[in-house]
């Protein structure tokens, strides 16, 4: 167990871990409350897709720019600024809900604002991770524990939200989220980071963006990892958009059923993150990620066809397991492979694939479910995720074979 949690011995990482844990519980409570509010007020699968699309599309469009900013400026200060901005957004959303102003345009606009903030927040947060630990050998463990923390919040947040939604109403969920940002802001202010040394930025932000893209094209394995994440994000990770429909119309439940489905998904994801934390080697990460992607796709397809709630809970949990192993594995592979001066920019492409492609999938899922049966839509998405995993398994094998053959073809490059 001490090996599993070894990154917590670093004071800065401990502060980050505790602050983010409390804040993310509030974040997940708000996510559950927003989707439930939208579907309860509009009864529209299409509107669910629209809200999720508007909340995430800024991340896709602006993440590369956010990554370039992260590489040019102090990542700690960028993160502190984005967290204060996110708290402000949460306070405004809380005020709207507590005063019963359920205006969809306002909710969509505030969701888009949060998406813009996340486009700068996530690359800075992920890039800062390496500065929170003293030994780079513990980076994989730190990333896995970070994923565990995210999914522990994903487990607790929906469970608490379900209780609050069915007892005191959704306004409290939004208020708790706004207050939870205090924890992460205080933890950042208490950190004692060594001065960050970096070369003076050369060229404009847009030239830096181009440099990051050129670097990514030359790193074949990282490029494949990010493309696979984009496919999984587009096809299978958008299942959360349709969860209110499954909770209310398929399993004939209420807000408690909806929160239970999300909590079980979070429980599976937490198990996957803990599994990644126990790994000490990155040697077989590519194989692990392909298998995890397959598990996720198969589980989502089987969940879509489940007629019983207990069976659906099992499949949604295994789907969360596969999804989190892929996310944490991809993040670890990139963080341990990328050149330090390209870290922010490459991570921004990962964020774009992970969070930015989801709005496109969410919108199409909502649109399709508006015209067709939601169960068939989700089954097709899961099946597409399986096909993508198999295809990328072939691509990775070809890339590995090419790496083995290349030294023989270029003997000058071989180091004796």
Short mmCIF file of C-alpha atoms in Angstrom, two decimals:
data_model
loop_
_atom_site.label_atom_id
_atom_site.label_comp_id
_atom_site.label_asym_id
_atom_site.label_seq_id
_atom_site.Cartn_x
_atom_site.Cartn_y
_atom_site.Cartn_z
CA UNK A 1 0.00 0.00 0.00
CA UNK A 2 2.89 2.36 0.75
CA UNK A 3 4.16 1.82 -2.79
CA UNK A 4 0.72 2.50 -4.22
CA UNK A 5 0.45 5.87 -2.45
CA UNK A 6 4.13 6.80 -2.57
CA UNK A 7 3.56 10.15 -4.34
CA UNK A 8 1.70 11.47 -1.29
CA UNK A 9 5.03 11.77 0.56
CA UNK A 10 5.63 15.02 -1.33
CA UNK A 11 4.00 17.99 0.53
CA UNK A 12 3.03 19.92 -2.62
CA UNK A 13 1.36 16.89 -4.16
CA UNK A 14 -0.49 16.20 -0.89
CA UNK A 15 -1.88 19.73 -0.88
CA UNK A 16 -2.90 19.39 -4.53
CA UNK A 17 -4.49 15.98 -3.88
CA UNK A 18 -6.61 17.15 -0.93
CA UNK A 19 -7.67 20.46 -2.50
CA UNK A 20 -8.61 18.91 -5.84
CA UNK A 21 -10.47 16.03 -4.13
CA UNK A 22 -12.81 18.41 -2.31
CA UNK A 23 -13.26 20.67 -5.33
CA UNK A 24 -14.00 17.82 -7.74
CA UNK A 25 -16.72 16.40 -5.50
CA UNK A 26 -18.51 19.71 -5.97
CA UNK A 27 -17.78 19.66 -9.72
CA UNK A 28 -19.39 16.24 -10.15
CA UNK A 29 -22.38 17.29 -8.07
CA UNK A 30 -22.94 20.22 -10.43
CA UNK A 31 -22.52 18.06 -13.54
CA UNK A 32 -25.22 15.69 -12.32
CA UNK A 33 -27.49 18.58 -11.36
CA UNK A 34 -27.06 20.38 -14.72
CA UNK A 35 -27.94 17.32 -16.83
CA UNK A 36 -30.87 16.45 -14.59
CA UNK A 37 -32.11 20.04 -14.68
CA UNK A 38 -31.90 20.21 -18.48
CA UNK A 39 -33.74 16.93 -19.05
CA UNK A 40 -36.34 17.62 -16.34
CA UNK A 41 -37.16 21.07 -17.71
CA UNK A 42 -36.99 20.32 -21.46
CA UNK A 43 -37.56 16.53 -21.71
CA UNK A 44 -35.30 16.75 -24.76
CA UNK A 45 -32.39 14.45 -25.63
CA UNK A 46 -31.36 17.03 -28.22
CA UNK A 47 -31.09 19.76 -25.56
CA UNK A 48 -28.90 17.47 -23.45
CA UNK A 49 -26.59 17.16 -26.44
CA UNK A 50 -26.61 20.92 -27.04
CA UNK A 51 -25.73 21.80 -23.43
CA UNK A 52 -22.90 19.25 -23.31
CA UNK A 53 -21.68 20.40 -26.72
CA UNK A 54 -21.55 24.07 -25.73
CA UNK A 55 -19.88 23.23 -22.43
CA UNK A 56 -17.05 21.27 -24.03
CA UNK A 57 -16.50 22.62 -27.55
CA UNK A 58 -14.37 25.57 -26.29
CA UNK A 59 -11.94 23.00 -24.89
CA UNK A 60 -11.49 21.50 -28.34
CA UNK A 61 -11.00 24.86 -30.04
CA UNK A 62 -8.82 26.57 -27.42
CA UNK A 63 -6.82 23.77 -25.72
CA UNK A 64 -3.82 24.05 -28.11
CA UNK A 65 -3.73 27.80 -27.41
CA UNK A 66 -4.01 27.08 -23.67
CA UNK A 67 -1.11 24.63 -23.95
CA UNK A 68 1.05 27.22 -25.70
CA UNK A 69 0.24 29.75 -22.97
CA UNK A 70 1.18 27.12 -20.38
CA UNK A 71 4.58 26.60 -22.01
CA UNK A 72 5.25 30.36 -22.20
CA UNK A 73 4.12 31.43 -18.71
CA UNK A 74 4.21 30.28 -15.10
CA UNK A 75 1.90 27.26 -14.97
CA UNK A 76 1.19 27.74 -11.27
CA UNK A 77 -0.08 31.29 -11.83
CA UNK A 78 -2.13 30.18 -14.85
CA UNK A 79 -3.76 27.45 -12.75
CA UNK A 80 -4.49 29.79 -9.83
CA UNK A 81 -6.12 32.29 -12.23
CA UNK A 82 -8.31 29.66 -13.91
CA UNK A 83 -9.49 28.27 -10.57
CA UNK A 84 -10.56 31.73 -9.38
CA UNK A 85 -12.36 32.25 -12.71
CA UNK A 86 -14.11 28.87 -12.37
CA UNK A 87 -15.27 29.77 -8.86
CA UNK A 88 -16.74 33.02 -10.19
CA UNK A 89 -18.62 31.11 -12.90
CA UNK A 90 -19.93 28.63 -10.32
CA UNK A 91 -21.20 31.45 -8.10
CA UNK A 92 -23.13 33.01 -10.99
CA UNK A 93 -24.65 29.63 -11.91
CA UNK A 94 -25.66 29.09 -8.27
CA UNK A 95 -27.36 32.48 -8.13
CA UNK A 96 -29.41 31.65 -11.24
CA UNK A 97 -30.56 28.29 -9.90
CA UNK A 98 -31.35 29.48 -6.37
CA UNK A 99 -33.50 32.28 -7.83
CA UNK A 100 -35.24 29.73 -10.12
CA UNK A 101 -34.08 31.34 -13.38
CA UNK A 102 -33.99 28.12 -15.41
CA UNK A 103 -33.23 29.87 -18.70
CA UNK A 104 -31.58 27.45 -21.11
CA UNK A 105 -29.68 30.22 -22.98
CA UNK A 106 -28.11 31.39 -19.69
CA UNK A 107 -27.21 27.83 -18.66
CA UNK A 108 -25.70 27.17 -22.11
CA UNK A 109 -23.72 30.42 -21.99
CA UNK A 110 -22.31 29.69 -18.53
CA UNK A 111 -21.43 26.15 -19.61
CA UNK A 112 -19.52 27.62 -22.56
CA UNK A 113 -17.67 30.00 -20.22
CA UNK A 114 -16.59 27.05 -18.07
CA UNK A 115 -15.42 25.27 -21.22
CA UNK A 116 -13.22 28.27 -22.09
CA UNK A 117 -11.74 28.27 -18.57
CA UNK A 118 -11.04 24.52 -18.76
CA UNK A 119 -9.19 24.98 -22.06
CA UNK A 120 -6.52 26.92 -20.14
CA UNK A 121 -6.88 25.16 -16.79
CA UNK A 122 -6.35 21.55 -17.83
CA UNK A 123 -3.05 21.89 -19.79
CA UNK A 124 -1.61 24.02 -16.96
CA UNK A 125 -2.77 21.55 -14.28
CA UNK A 126 -1.45 18.48 -16.08
CA UNK A 127 1.86 20.19 -16.94
CA UNK A 128 2.31 21.33 -13.34
CA UNK A 129 2.10 17.74 -12.06
CA UNK A 130 5.80 17.06 -12.60
CA UNK A 131 6.73 20.05 -10.39
CA UNK A 132 4.70 18.67 -7.48
CA UNK A 133 6.95 15.63 -7.03
CA UNK A 134 10.72 15.53 -6.47
CA UNK A 135 11.49 12.23 -8.20
CA UNK A 136 10.37 11.83 -11.82
CA UNK A 137 10.24 8.06 -11.26
CA UNK A 138 7.10 8.67 -9.19
CA UNK A 139 5.36 10.60 -11.99
CA UNK A 140 3.35 7.60 -13.19
CA UNK A 141 2.17 6.96 -9.64
CA UNK A 142 1.25 10.64 -9.20
CA UNK A 143 -0.80 10.62 -12.42
CA UNK A 144 -2.56 7.40 -11.37
CA UNK A 145 -3.33 8.79 -7.89
CA UNK A 146 -4.62 11.95 -9.52
CA UNK A 147 -6.95 9.77 -11.60
CA UNK A 148 -7.97 7.89 -8.44
CA UNK A 149 -8.81 11.19 -6.79
CA UNK A 150 -10.86 12.32 -9.79
CA UNK A 151 -12.84 9.09 -9.75
CA UNK A 152 -13.29 9.00 -6.00
CA UNK A 153 -14.92 12.40 -6.45
CA UNK A 154 -16.87 10.95 -9.37
CA UNK A 155 -18.13 8.24 -7.02
CA UNK A 156 -18.98 10.49 -4.06
CA UNK A 157 -20.25 13.52 -5.98
CA UNK A 158 -23.13 11.82 -7.86
CA UNK A 159 -24.12 9.86 -4.72
CA UNK A 160 -24.39 13.06 -2.66
CA UNK A 161 -26.09 14.85 -5.56
CA UNK A 162 -28.69 12.09 -5.80
CA UNK A 163 -29.59 12.50 -2.12
CA UNK A 164 -29.76 16.31 -2.39
CA UNK A 165 -31.75 16.29 -5.64
CA UNK A 166 -34.44 14.07 -4.10
CA UNK A 167 -34.57 15.91 -0.75
CA UNK A 168 -33.62 19.60 -0.76
CA UNK A 169 -33.41 20.33 -4.48
CA UNK A 170 -30.73 21.05 -7.06
CA UNK A 171 -29.80 24.54 -5.83
CA UNK A 172 -27.73 23.10 -2.97
CA UNK A 173 -25.65 21.06 -5.45
CA UNK A 174 -24.63 24.24 -7.27
CA UNK A 175 -23.90 26.06 -4.00
CA UNK A 176 -21.65 23.26 -2.73
CA UNK A 177 -19.72 23.31 -6.00
CA UNK A 178 -19.12 27.06 -5.73
CA UNK A 179 -17.87 26.72 -2.14
CA UNK A 180 -15.65 23.73 -2.99
CA UNK A 181 -13.33 25.92 -5.08
CA UNK A 182 -12.12 27.50 -1.83
CA UNK A 183 -10.34 24.22 -1.00
CA UNK A 184 -8.30 24.06 -4.21
CA UNK A 185 -7.45 27.78 -4.17
CA UNK A 186 -6.22 27.55 -0.55
CA UNK A 187 -4.16 24.44 -1.37
CA UNK A 188 -2.48 26.26 -4.26
CA UNK A 189 -1.66 29.26 -2.07
CA UNK A 190 -0.07 26.98 0.56
CA UNK A 191 2.28 25.27 -1.91
CA UNK A 192 6.01 25.96 -1.78
CA UNK A 193 7.30 25.45 -5.31
CA UNK A 194 10.87 25.95 -6.40
CA UNK A 195 11.34 28.79 -8.91
CA UNK A 196 10.51 27.56 -12.39
CA UNK A 197 13.42 27.81 -14.82
CA UNK A 198 12.53 27.95 -18.48
CA UNK A 199 14.06 29.30 -21.66
CA UNK A 200 12.74 32.64 -22.81
CA UNK A 201 9.83 32.20 -25.19
CA UNK A 202 10.83 32.63 -28.82
CA UNK A 203 8.31 33.63 -31.46
CA UNK A 204 4.60 34.25 -31.15
CA UNK A 205 2.03 31.99 -29.50
CA UNK A 206 0.84 30.85 -32.92
CA UNK A 207 4.39 29.96 -33.96
CA UNK A 208 4.71 27.95 -30.75
CA UNK A 209 1.45 26.19 -31.62
CA UNK A 210 2.85 25.23 -35.00
CA UNK A 211 6.02 23.96 -33.35
CA UNK A 212 3.96 21.73 -31.05
CA UNK A 213 2.03 20.33 -34.01
CA UNK A 214 5.22 19.57 -35.94
CA UNK A 215 6.70 17.85 -32.90
CA UNK A 216 3.57 15.74 -32.48
CA UNK A 217 3.68 14.63 -36.12
CA UNK A 218 7.23 13.35 -35.64
CA UNK A 219 6.37 11.38 -32.47
CA UNK A 220 4.40 8.52 -34.00
CA UNK A 221 3.48 6.66 -30.79
CA UNK A 222 2.26 9.78 -28.98
CA UNK A 223 0.26 10.73 -32.07
CA UNK A 224 -1.42 7.30 -32.16
CA UNK A 225 -2.19 7.50 -28.45
CA UNK A 226 -3.90 10.85 -28.87
CA UNK A 227 -5.85 9.72 -31.96
CA UNK A 228 -7.11 6.61 -30.13
CA UNK A 229 -8.18 8.81 -27.21
CA UNK A 230 -10.06 11.04 -29.65
CA UNK A 231 -11.93 8.02 -31.10
CA UNK A 232 -12.82 6.66 -27.65
CA UNK A 233 -13.88 10.12 -26.51
CA UNK A 234 -16.09 10.59 -29.57
CA UNK A 235 -17.76 7.17 -29.55
CA UNK A 236 -17.92 5.75 -26.02
CA UNK A 237 -17.22 8.48 -23.45
CA UNK A 238 -20.31 10.39 -24.55
CA UNK A 239 -22.54 7.79 -22.86
CA UNK A 240 -22.94 10.18 -19.92
CA UNK A 241 -25.00 12.50 -22.14
CA UNK A 242 -27.69 9.84 -22.47
CA UNK A 243 -27.67 8.73 -18.81
CA UNK A 244 -30.70 10.82 -17.77
CA UNK A 245 -32.70 9.10 -20.54
CA UNK A 246 -31.65 5.63 -19.35
CA UNK A 247 -32.36 6.51 -15.71
CA UNK A 248 -35.83 7.94 -16.37
CA UNK A 249 -37.16 6.18 -19.47
CA UNK A 250 -35.29 2.85 -19.75
CA UNK A 251 -34.97 1.88 -16.06
CA UNK A 252 -38.06 3.91 -15.00
CA UNK A 253 -36.24 5.60 -12.12
CA UNK A 254 -35.66 9.09 -10.78
CA UNK A 255 -32.75 11.35 -9.78
CA UNK A 256 -31.52 8.69 -7.34
CA UNK A 257 -31.32 6.17 -10.20
CA UNK A 258 -29.41 8.67 -12.32
CA UNK A 259 -26.90 9.35 -9.54
CA UNK A 260 -26.54 5.59 -8.89
CA UNK A 261 -25.60 4.97 -12.54
CA UNK A 262 -22.99 7.72 -12.40
CA UNK A 263 -21.64 6.50 -9.07
CA UNK A 264 -21.21 2.95 -10.38
CA UNK A 265 -19.38 4.30 -13.41
CA UNK A 266 -17.18 6.25 -11.00
CA UNK A 267 -16.60 3.14 -8.86
CA UNK A 268 -15.35 1.21 -11.88
CA UNK A 269 -13.16 4.13 -12.91
CA UNK A 270 -11.75 4.37 -9.37
CA UNK A 271 -10.80 0.68 -9.52
CA UNK A 272 -9.05 1.30 -12.85
CA UNK A 273 -7.13 4.27 -11.44
CA UNK A 274 -6.01 2.28 -8.38
CA UNK A 275 -4.84 -0.51 -10.69
CA UNK A 276 -2.74 2.01 -12.63
CA UNK A 277 -1.29 3.31 -9.35
CA UNK A 278 0.03 -0.16 -8.52
CA UNK A 279 2.03 -0.40 -11.77
CA UNK A 280 5.73 0.36 -11.54
CA UNK A 281 6.64 0.01 -15.20
CA UNK A 282 5.42 1.67 -18.39
CA UNK A 283 6.77 -1.11 -20.58
CA UNK A 284 3.43 -2.61 -21.68
CA UNK A 285 1.32 0.56 -21.60
CA UNK A 286 0.31 0.39 -25.25
CA UNK A 287 -1.08 -3.14 -24.88
CA UNK A 288 -2.82 -2.20 -21.62
CA UNK A 289 -4.46 0.82 -23.23
CA UNK A 290 -5.77 -1.18 -26.21
CA UNK A 291 -7.28 -3.82 -23.91
CA UNK A 292 -8.84 -1.10 -21.72
CA UNK A 293 -10.35 0.58 -24.79
CA UNK A 294 -11.87 -2.75 -25.83
CA UNK A 295 -13.35 -3.31 -22.37
CA UNK A 296 -14.88 0.16 -22.41
CA UNK A 297 -16.49 -0.26 -25.84
CA UNK A 298 -17.85 -3.74 -25.15
CA UNK A 299 -19.24 -2.69 -21.76
CA UNK A 300 -21.05 0.35 -23.16
CA UNK A 301 -22.59 -1.75 -25.95
CA UNK A 302 -23.81 -4.34 -23.42
CA UNK A 303 -25.10 -1.62 -21.08
CA UNK A 304 -27.17 -0.20 -23.94
CA UNK A 305 -28.94 -3.53 -24.37
CA UNK A 306 -29.50 -4.17 -20.64
CA UNK A 307 -33.15 -4.35 -19.61
CA UNK A 308 -32.48 -4.72 -15.86
CA UNK A 309 -30.97 -2.02 -13.68
CA UNK A 310 -28.67 -4.40 -11.76
CA UNK A 311 -27.21 -5.66 -15.04
CA UNK A 312 -26.79 -2.14 -16.34
CA UNK A 313 -24.92 -1.17 -13.17
CA UNK A 314 -22.41 -3.98 -13.70
CA UNK A 315 -21.72 -3.02 -17.32
CA UNK A 316 -21.50 0.72 -16.60
CA UNK A 317 -18.95 -0.05 -13.86
CA UNK A 318 -16.75 -2.16 -16.18
CA UNK A 319 -17.08 0.57 -18.79
CA UNK A 320 -15.76 3.08 -16.27
CA UNK A 321 -12.92 0.68 -15.42
CA UNK A 322 -11.76 0.41 -19.04
CA UNK A 323 -12.23 4.11 -19.69
CA UNK A 324 -10.08 5.18 -16.72
CA UNK A 325 -7.25 2.74 -17.46
CA UNK A 326 -7.10 4.16 -20.97
CA UNK A 327 -7.19 7.79 -19.77
CA UNK A 328 -4.57 7.32 -17.04
CA UNK A 329 -2.40 5.13 -19.27
CA UNK A 330 -2.45 7.61 -22.13
CA UNK A 331 -1.63 10.50 -19.80
CA UNK A 332 1.25 8.54 -18.26
CA UNK A 333 2.66 7.55 -21.65
CA UNK A 334 2.63 11.15 -22.87
CA UNK A 335 4.03 12.66 -19.65
CA UNK A 336 6.92 10.18 -19.51
CA UNK A 337 7.75 10.42 -23.23
CA UNK A 338 7.28 14.05 -24.26
CA UNK A 339 10.14 16.57 -24.41
CA UNK A 340 9.94 18.97 -21.41
CA UNK A 341 9.77 22.13 -23.55
CA UNK A 342 6.82 20.64 -25.47
CA UNK A 343 4.92 19.33 -22.44
CA UNK A 344 2.17 21.94 -22.28
CA UNK A 345 1.50 21.95 -26.02
CA UNK A 346 1.40 18.17 -26.42
CA UNK A 347 -0.78 17.77 -23.32
CA UNK A 348 -3.13 20.35 -24.80
CA UNK A 349 -3.62 18.08 -27.84
CA UNK A 350 -4.30 15.22 -25.44
CA UNK A 351 -6.85 17.41 -23.63
CA UNK A 352 -8.39 18.33 -26.98
CA UNK A 353 -8.73 14.63 -27.83
CA UNK A 354 -9.98 13.68 -24.36
CA UNK A 355 -12.31 16.57 -23.52
CA UNK A 356 -12.61 18.53 -26.75
CA UNK A 357 -13.88 15.78 -29.05
CA UNK A 358 -16.57 14.75 -26.56
CA UNK A 359 -18.89 17.67 -27.37
CA UNK A 360 -19.12 16.56 -30.99
CA UNK A 361 -20.00 13.04 -29.88
CA UNK A 362 -22.38 14.36 -27.22
CA UNK A 363 -24.23 16.55 -29.71
CA UNK A 364 -24.55 13.75 -32.28
CA UNK A 365 -25.62 11.29 -29.57
CA UNK A 366 -28.30 13.69 -28.37
CA UNK A 367 -29.43 14.39 -31.94
CA UNK A 368 -29.57 10.68 -32.81
CA UNK A 369 -31.42 9.83 -29.58
CA UNK A 370 -33.91 12.59 -30.40
CA UNK A 371 -34.87 10.72 -33.60
CA UNK A 372 -34.08 7.09 -32.73
CA UNK A 373 -34.16 4.81 -29.70
CA UNK A 374 -31.43 5.88 -27.21
CA UNK A 375 -30.51 2.24 -26.54
CA UNK A 376 -29.71 1.58 -30.20
CA UNK A 377 -27.73 4.80 -30.45
CA UNK A 378 -25.55 3.88 -27.47
CA UNK A 379 -25.10 0.31 -28.77
CA UNK A 380 -23.76 1.67 -32.07
CA UNK A 381 -21.41 3.99 -30.17
CA UNK A 382 -20.01 1.15 -28.07
CA UNK A 383 -19.54 -1.04 -31.15
CA UNK A 384 -17.72 1.78 -32.94
CA UNK A 385 -15.42 2.10 -29.90
CA UNK A 386 -14.58 -1.62 -30.15
CA UNK A 387 -13.75 -1.31 -33.86
CA UNK A 388 -11.52 1.71 -33.16
CA UNK A 389 -9.62 -0.19 -30.44
CA UNK A 390 -8.99 -3.13 -32.76
CA UNK A 391 -7.83 -0.85 -35.57
CA UNK A 392 -5.39 1.04 -33.35
CA UNK A 393 -4.09 -2.24 -31.97
CA UNK A 394 -3.03 -3.04 -35.54
CA UNK A 395 -1.52 0.45 -35.98
CA UNK A 396 0.55 0.14 -32.80
CA UNK A 397 1.81 -3.29 -33.85
CA UNK A 398 2.91 -1.92 -37.23
CA UNK A 399 4.62 1.03 -35.54
CA UNK A 400 6.50 -1.31 -33.19
CA UNK A 401 7.57 -3.54 -36.09
CA UNK A 402 8.79 -0.47 -37.96
CA UNK A 403 10.86 0.63 -34.96
CA UNK A 404 12.48 -2.81 -34.77
CA UNK A 405 13.31 -2.84 -38.49
CA UNK A 406 14.51 0.76 -38.72
CA UNK A 407 17.87 0.30 -36.91
CA UNK A 408 18.82 -2.49 -39.31
CA UNK A 409 18.03 -0.25 -42.28
CA UNK A 410 19.99 2.68 -40.77
CA UNK A 411 23.13 1.12 -39.21
CA UNK A 412 24.75 4.55 -38.79
CA UNK A 413 22.19 5.42 -36.11
CA UNK A 414 22.87 2.29 -34.04
CA UNK A 415 24.72 3.02 -30.81
CA UNK A 416 27.14 0.19 -29.92
#
